[in-house]
Short mmCIF file of N, CA and C in Angstrom, two decimals:
data_model
loop_
_atom_site.label_atom_id
_atom_site.label_comp_id
_atom_site.label_asym_id
_atom_site.label_seq_id
_atom_site.Cartn_x
_atom_site.Cartn_y
_atom_site.Cartn_z
N GLY A 1 87.49 101.71 115.28
CA GLY A 1 88.53 102.48 114.66
C GLY A 1 89.89 101.96 115.04
N TRP A 2 90.90 102.74 114.72
CA TRP A 2 92.28 102.37 115.03
C TRP A 2 92.64 102.87 116.43
N GLY A 3 93.35 102.08 117.16
CA GLY A 3 93.89 102.48 118.45
C GLY A 3 95.23 101.79 118.63
N ASN A 4 95.99 102.16 119.65
CA ASN A 4 97.26 101.50 119.94
C ASN A 4 98.22 101.59 118.74
N LEU A 5 98.26 102.72 118.06
CA LEU A 5 99.02 102.85 116.82
C LEU A 5 100.21 103.79 116.98
N THR A 6 101.36 103.36 116.46
CA THR A 6 102.56 104.19 116.38
C THR A 6 102.98 104.21 114.92
N TYR A 7 103.36 105.38 114.41
CA TYR A 7 103.82 105.43 113.03
C TYR A 7 104.91 106.47 112.86
N TRP A 8 105.67 106.31 111.80
CA TRP A 8 106.70 107.27 111.40
C TRP A 8 106.50 107.56 109.92
N ASN A 9 107.01 108.69 109.47
CA ASN A 9 106.90 109.01 108.05
C ASN A 9 108.06 109.87 107.58
N ILE A 10 108.37 109.70 106.29
CA ILE A 10 109.38 110.50 105.60
C ILE A 10 108.72 110.98 104.31
N ASN A 11 108.73 112.29 104.08
CA ASN A 11 108.11 112.87 102.89
C ASN A 11 109.11 113.78 102.18
N ALA A 12 109.00 113.81 100.87
CA ALA A 12 109.82 114.72 100.06
C ALA A 12 109.03 115.12 98.83
N SER A 13 109.22 116.34 98.39
CA SER A 13 108.58 116.79 97.15
C SER A 13 109.50 117.76 96.43
N VAL A 14 109.31 117.85 95.12
CA VAL A 14 110.07 118.78 94.30
C VAL A 14 109.10 119.50 93.38
N MET A 15 109.50 120.70 92.97
CA MET A 15 108.71 121.48 92.02
C MET A 15 109.58 121.72 90.78
N PRO A 16 109.52 120.80 89.80
CA PRO A 16 110.35 120.98 88.60
C PRO A 16 109.90 122.17 87.75
N ALA A 17 108.69 122.63 87.96
CA ALA A 17 108.17 123.83 87.30
C ALA A 17 107.28 124.56 88.30
N GLU A 18 107.01 125.82 88.04
CA GLU A 18 106.22 126.61 88.98
C GLU A 18 104.81 126.05 89.17
N ASP A 19 104.29 125.38 88.17
CA ASP A 19 102.93 124.87 88.23
C ASP A 19 102.85 123.35 88.41
N LEU A 20 103.95 122.69 88.78
CA LEU A 20 103.99 121.24 88.93
C LEU A 20 104.74 120.85 90.19
N GLU A 21 104.11 120.00 91.00
CA GLU A 21 104.76 119.46 92.20
C GLU A 21 104.63 117.95 92.17
N VAL A 22 105.74 117.26 92.48
CA VAL A 22 105.78 115.80 92.53
C VAL A 22 106.34 115.41 93.89
N GLY A 23 105.71 114.43 94.53
CA GLY A 23 106.15 114.06 95.87
C GLY A 23 106.09 112.57 96.14
N LEU A 24 106.73 112.20 97.24
CA LEU A 24 106.84 110.81 97.66
C LEU A 24 106.72 110.77 99.17
N GLY A 25 105.97 109.81 99.69
CA GLY A 25 105.84 109.64 101.13
C GLY A 25 106.01 108.18 101.50
N LEU A 26 106.73 107.91 102.57
CA LEU A 26 106.91 106.56 103.08
C LEU A 26 106.47 106.56 104.53
N TYR A 27 105.60 105.61 104.89
CA TYR A 27 105.04 105.53 106.24
C TYR A 27 105.24 104.12 106.79
N GLY A 28 105.57 104.02 108.06
CA GLY A 28 105.69 102.73 108.74
C GLY A 28 104.73 102.70 109.91
N PHE A 29 103.97 101.61 110.05
CA PHE A 29 102.95 101.49 111.09
C PHE A 29 103.25 100.30 111.99
N SER A 30 103.08 100.49 113.29
CA SER A 30 103.23 99.39 114.24
C SER A 30 102.31 99.63 115.42
N LYS A 31 102.10 98.56 116.19
CA LYS A 31 101.31 98.68 117.41
C LYS A 31 102.22 99.16 118.54
N SER A 32 101.68 99.96 119.43
CA SER A 32 102.44 100.44 120.58
C SER A 32 102.79 99.29 121.52
N LYS A 33 101.89 98.32 121.63
CA LYS A 33 102.11 97.13 122.46
C LYS A 33 101.84 95.91 121.60
N GLU A 34 102.76 94.94 121.64
CA GLU A 34 102.58 93.75 120.82
C GLU A 34 101.31 92.98 121.15
N ASN A 35 100.93 92.98 122.42
CA ASN A 35 99.76 92.21 122.81
C ASN A 35 98.46 93.01 122.75
N GLY A 36 98.52 94.22 122.22
CA GLY A 36 97.31 95.03 122.08
C GLY A 36 96.61 94.73 120.77
N ALA A 37 95.30 94.72 120.78
CA ALA A 37 94.54 94.42 119.56
C ALA A 37 94.28 95.69 118.78
N ILE A 38 94.23 95.56 117.47
CA ILE A 38 93.81 96.65 116.59
C ILE A 38 92.77 96.07 115.66
N ASN A 39 91.60 96.65 115.68
CA ASN A 39 90.51 96.22 114.80
C ASN A 39 90.15 97.36 113.89
N GLN A 40 89.93 97.07 112.64
CA GLN A 40 89.52 98.07 111.67
C GLN A 40 88.29 97.52 110.98
N THR A 41 87.15 98.20 111.14
CA THR A 41 85.89 97.66 110.64
C THR A 41 85.27 98.48 109.53
N SER A 42 85.92 99.52 109.08
CA SER A 42 85.29 100.41 108.11
C SER A 42 85.75 100.14 106.68
N ARG A 43 85.96 98.89 106.32
CA ARG A 43 86.34 98.57 104.95
C ARG A 43 85.16 98.79 104.02
N PRO A 44 85.41 99.23 102.79
CA PRO A 44 84.32 99.51 101.85
C PRO A 44 83.42 98.31 101.58
N ASN A 45 83.96 97.10 101.61
CA ASN A 45 83.14 95.93 101.31
C ASN A 45 82.42 95.39 102.55
N GLY A 46 82.55 96.06 103.69
CA GLY A 46 81.82 95.68 104.90
C GLY A 46 82.50 94.61 105.73
N THR A 47 83.63 94.08 105.29
CA THR A 47 84.33 93.06 106.07
C THR A 47 85.21 93.72 107.12
N THR A 48 85.76 92.92 108.00
CA THR A 48 86.62 93.45 109.05
C THR A 48 88.01 92.84 108.94
N ALA A 49 89.00 93.57 109.44
CA ALA A 49 90.37 93.06 109.51
C ALA A 49 90.83 93.23 110.95
N THR A 50 91.42 92.21 111.49
CA THR A 50 91.92 92.26 112.86
C THR A 50 93.39 91.89 112.86
N ALA A 51 94.20 92.72 113.50
CA ALA A 51 95.62 92.42 113.60
C ALA A 51 95.83 91.36 114.68
N VAL A 52 96.71 90.40 114.41
CA VAL A 52 97.01 89.35 115.37
C VAL A 52 97.62 89.98 116.61
N ALA A 53 97.22 89.51 117.79
CA ALA A 53 97.58 90.16 119.05
C ALA A 53 99.07 90.11 119.37
N ASN A 54 99.82 89.09 118.94
CA ASN A 54 101.20 88.97 119.38
C ASN A 54 102.23 89.48 118.37
N LYS A 55 101.82 90.25 117.38
CA LYS A 55 102.74 90.84 116.41
C LYS A 55 102.58 92.35 116.42
N ALA A 56 103.69 93.09 116.34
CA ALA A 56 103.63 94.55 116.39
C ALA A 56 103.66 95.20 115.01
N ASP A 57 104.24 94.55 114.01
CA ASP A 57 104.42 95.15 112.69
C ASP A 57 103.12 95.16 111.90
N LEU A 58 102.56 96.37 111.66
CA LEU A 58 101.33 96.49 110.89
C LEU A 58 101.59 96.68 109.40
N GLY A 59 102.75 97.19 109.04
CA GLY A 59 103.08 97.32 107.63
C GLY A 59 103.65 98.68 107.27
N MET A 60 103.83 98.87 105.94
CA MET A 60 104.37 100.12 105.41
C MET A 60 103.51 100.59 104.25
N GLU A 61 103.54 101.89 104.01
CA GLU A 61 102.81 102.48 102.90
C GLU A 61 103.74 103.39 102.12
N LEU A 62 103.66 103.30 100.80
CA LEU A 62 104.43 104.16 99.91
C LEU A 62 103.45 104.93 99.04
N ASP A 63 103.52 106.25 99.06
CA ASP A 63 102.63 107.12 98.29
C ASP A 63 103.44 107.96 97.32
N VAL A 64 102.95 108.07 96.10
CA VAL A 64 103.54 108.94 95.08
C VAL A 64 102.42 109.84 94.59
N TYR A 65 102.70 111.14 94.47
CA TYR A 65 101.65 112.06 94.04
C TYR A 65 102.21 113.15 93.14
N ALA A 66 101.32 113.75 92.38
CA ALA A 66 101.68 114.88 91.51
C ALA A 66 100.51 115.85 91.46
N THR A 67 100.81 117.14 91.44
CA THR A 67 99.81 118.20 91.31
C THR A 67 100.23 119.12 90.18
N LYS A 68 99.34 119.34 89.24
CA LYS A 68 99.57 120.24 88.10
C LYS A 68 98.55 121.35 88.16
N LYS A 69 99.01 122.59 88.23
CA LYS A 69 98.12 123.75 88.30
C LYS A 69 98.01 124.41 86.92
N TYR A 70 96.80 124.86 86.60
CA TYR A 70 96.52 125.53 85.33
C TYR A 70 95.98 126.93 85.62
N ALA A 71 95.92 127.75 84.59
CA ALA A 71 95.38 129.11 84.72
C ALA A 71 93.89 129.04 85.06
N GLY A 72 93.41 130.04 85.75
CA GLY A 72 91.99 130.12 86.07
C GLY A 72 91.58 129.35 87.31
N GLY A 73 92.53 128.88 88.11
CA GLY A 73 92.20 128.20 89.35
C GLY A 73 91.93 126.71 89.22
N PHE A 74 92.27 126.09 88.09
CA PHE A 74 92.05 124.66 87.90
C PHE A 74 93.34 123.90 88.19
N GLN A 75 93.22 122.74 88.85
CA GLN A 75 94.38 121.89 89.08
C GLN A 75 93.97 120.42 89.02
N ILE A 76 94.92 119.58 88.67
CA ILE A 76 94.72 118.13 88.63
C ILE A 76 95.71 117.50 89.60
N ASP A 77 95.18 116.62 90.45
CA ASP A 77 96.00 115.87 91.41
C ASP A 77 95.93 114.39 91.05
N ALA A 78 97.07 113.73 91.03
CA ALA A 78 97.15 112.29 90.80
C ALA A 78 97.88 111.66 91.97
N TYR A 79 97.43 110.49 92.39
CA TYR A 79 97.95 109.83 93.58
C TYR A 79 98.00 108.33 93.34
N LEU A 80 99.07 107.69 93.76
CA LEU A 80 99.19 106.24 93.74
C LEU A 80 99.76 105.81 95.08
N GLY A 81 99.04 104.95 95.78
CA GLY A 81 99.48 104.48 97.08
C GLY A 81 99.53 102.96 97.12
N ALA A 82 100.51 102.43 97.83
CA ALA A 82 100.65 100.99 98.00
C ALA A 82 100.87 100.70 99.49
N PHE A 83 100.02 99.83 100.06
CA PHE A 83 100.16 99.40 101.45
C PHE A 83 100.64 97.96 101.46
N MET A 84 101.77 97.73 102.11
CA MET A 84 102.33 96.39 102.24
C MET A 84 102.09 95.92 103.67
N PRO A 85 101.14 94.99 103.88
CA PRO A 85 100.80 94.55 105.24
C PRO A 85 102.00 93.95 105.96
N GLY A 86 102.09 94.22 107.26
CA GLY A 86 103.13 93.65 108.09
C GLY A 86 102.73 92.30 108.65
N SER A 87 103.56 91.74 109.50
CA SER A 87 103.33 90.39 110.03
C SER A 87 102.05 90.29 110.85
N ALA A 88 101.60 91.37 111.48
CA ALA A 88 100.36 91.32 112.25
C ALA A 88 99.16 91.02 111.37
N PHE A 89 99.14 91.53 110.15
CA PHE A 89 98.04 91.26 109.23
C PHE A 89 98.29 90.00 108.39
N LYS A 90 99.55 89.75 108.02
CA LYS A 90 99.85 88.58 107.19
C LYS A 90 99.47 87.29 107.89
N ASP A 91 99.68 87.21 109.20
CA ASP A 91 99.34 86.00 109.94
C ASP A 91 97.83 85.80 110.03
N ALA A 92 97.05 86.87 109.87
CA ALA A 92 95.60 86.79 109.97
C ALA A 92 94.92 86.69 108.61
N ALA A 93 95.67 86.84 107.52
CA ALA A 93 95.07 86.88 106.18
C ALA A 93 95.25 85.56 105.45
N LEU A 94 94.31 85.28 104.55
CA LEU A 94 94.43 84.09 103.71
C LEU A 94 95.47 84.31 102.63
N LYS A 95 95.49 85.51 102.05
CA LYS A 95 96.44 85.86 100.99
C LYS A 95 97.59 86.61 101.66
N LYS A 96 98.64 85.91 102.03
CA LYS A 96 99.70 86.43 102.89
C LYS A 96 100.53 87.56 102.30
N GLU A 97 100.74 87.59 101.00
CA GLU A 97 101.63 88.57 100.38
C GLU A 97 100.88 89.68 99.65
N ALA A 98 99.63 89.89 99.94
CA ALA A 98 98.82 90.86 99.20
C ALA A 98 99.25 92.30 99.50
N THR A 99 99.56 93.05 98.45
CA THR A 99 99.81 94.49 98.55
C THR A 99 98.55 95.19 98.10
N ILE A 100 98.10 96.16 98.86
CA ILE A 100 96.87 96.87 98.55
C ILE A 100 97.24 98.16 97.82
N MET A 101 96.71 98.32 96.62
CA MET A 101 97.03 99.49 95.79
C MET A 101 95.80 100.39 95.69
N GLN A 102 96.04 101.70 95.62
CA GLN A 102 94.98 102.67 95.42
C GLN A 102 95.49 103.75 94.47
N ALA A 103 94.68 104.07 93.46
CA ALA A 103 95.02 105.13 92.52
C ALA A 103 93.87 106.12 92.48
N MET A 104 94.19 107.40 92.33
CA MET A 104 93.16 108.43 92.33
C MET A 104 93.62 109.59 91.44
N VAL A 105 92.70 110.12 90.68
CA VAL A 105 92.91 111.33 89.89
C VAL A 105 91.76 112.27 90.21
N MET A 106 92.07 113.54 90.53
CA MET A 106 91.04 114.48 90.94
C MET A 106 91.30 115.84 90.27
N GLY A 107 90.24 116.43 89.79
CA GLY A 107 90.30 117.79 89.25
C GLY A 107 89.60 118.75 90.20
N THR A 108 90.20 119.92 90.42
CA THR A 108 89.65 120.91 91.34
C THR A 108 89.62 122.27 90.65
N MET A 109 88.48 122.93 90.77
CA MET A 109 88.34 124.29 90.22
C MET A 109 88.04 125.24 91.38
N THR A 110 88.94 126.18 91.59
CA THR A 110 88.77 127.17 92.65
C THR A 110 88.30 128.48 92.04
N PHE A 111 87.20 128.99 92.56
CA PHE A 111 86.68 130.26 92.03
C PHE A 111 86.13 131.12 93.13
#
């Protein structure tokens, strides 16, 4: 899992209507010690990623989300996230400038 991790975040959201919320989150990740290792082995494709030991910058993440509520307890959530690897991962990766994107749409019925 993750260890030796320090992060900060800034979040904001607005409700332009009573049944709609839109938000934004910005996260910054770094190692607590530059010479500490961080290994992450739970990737969906079974591969592993290891942060280079002498770099502290792990990267930044930008998330955008929206929630729309409907009558009867139904709501739809949409999410788009982008992770921009920092120098600790870029030095260890073959594709140095790769941004990892994730999109998700979910419907929930509460009864």
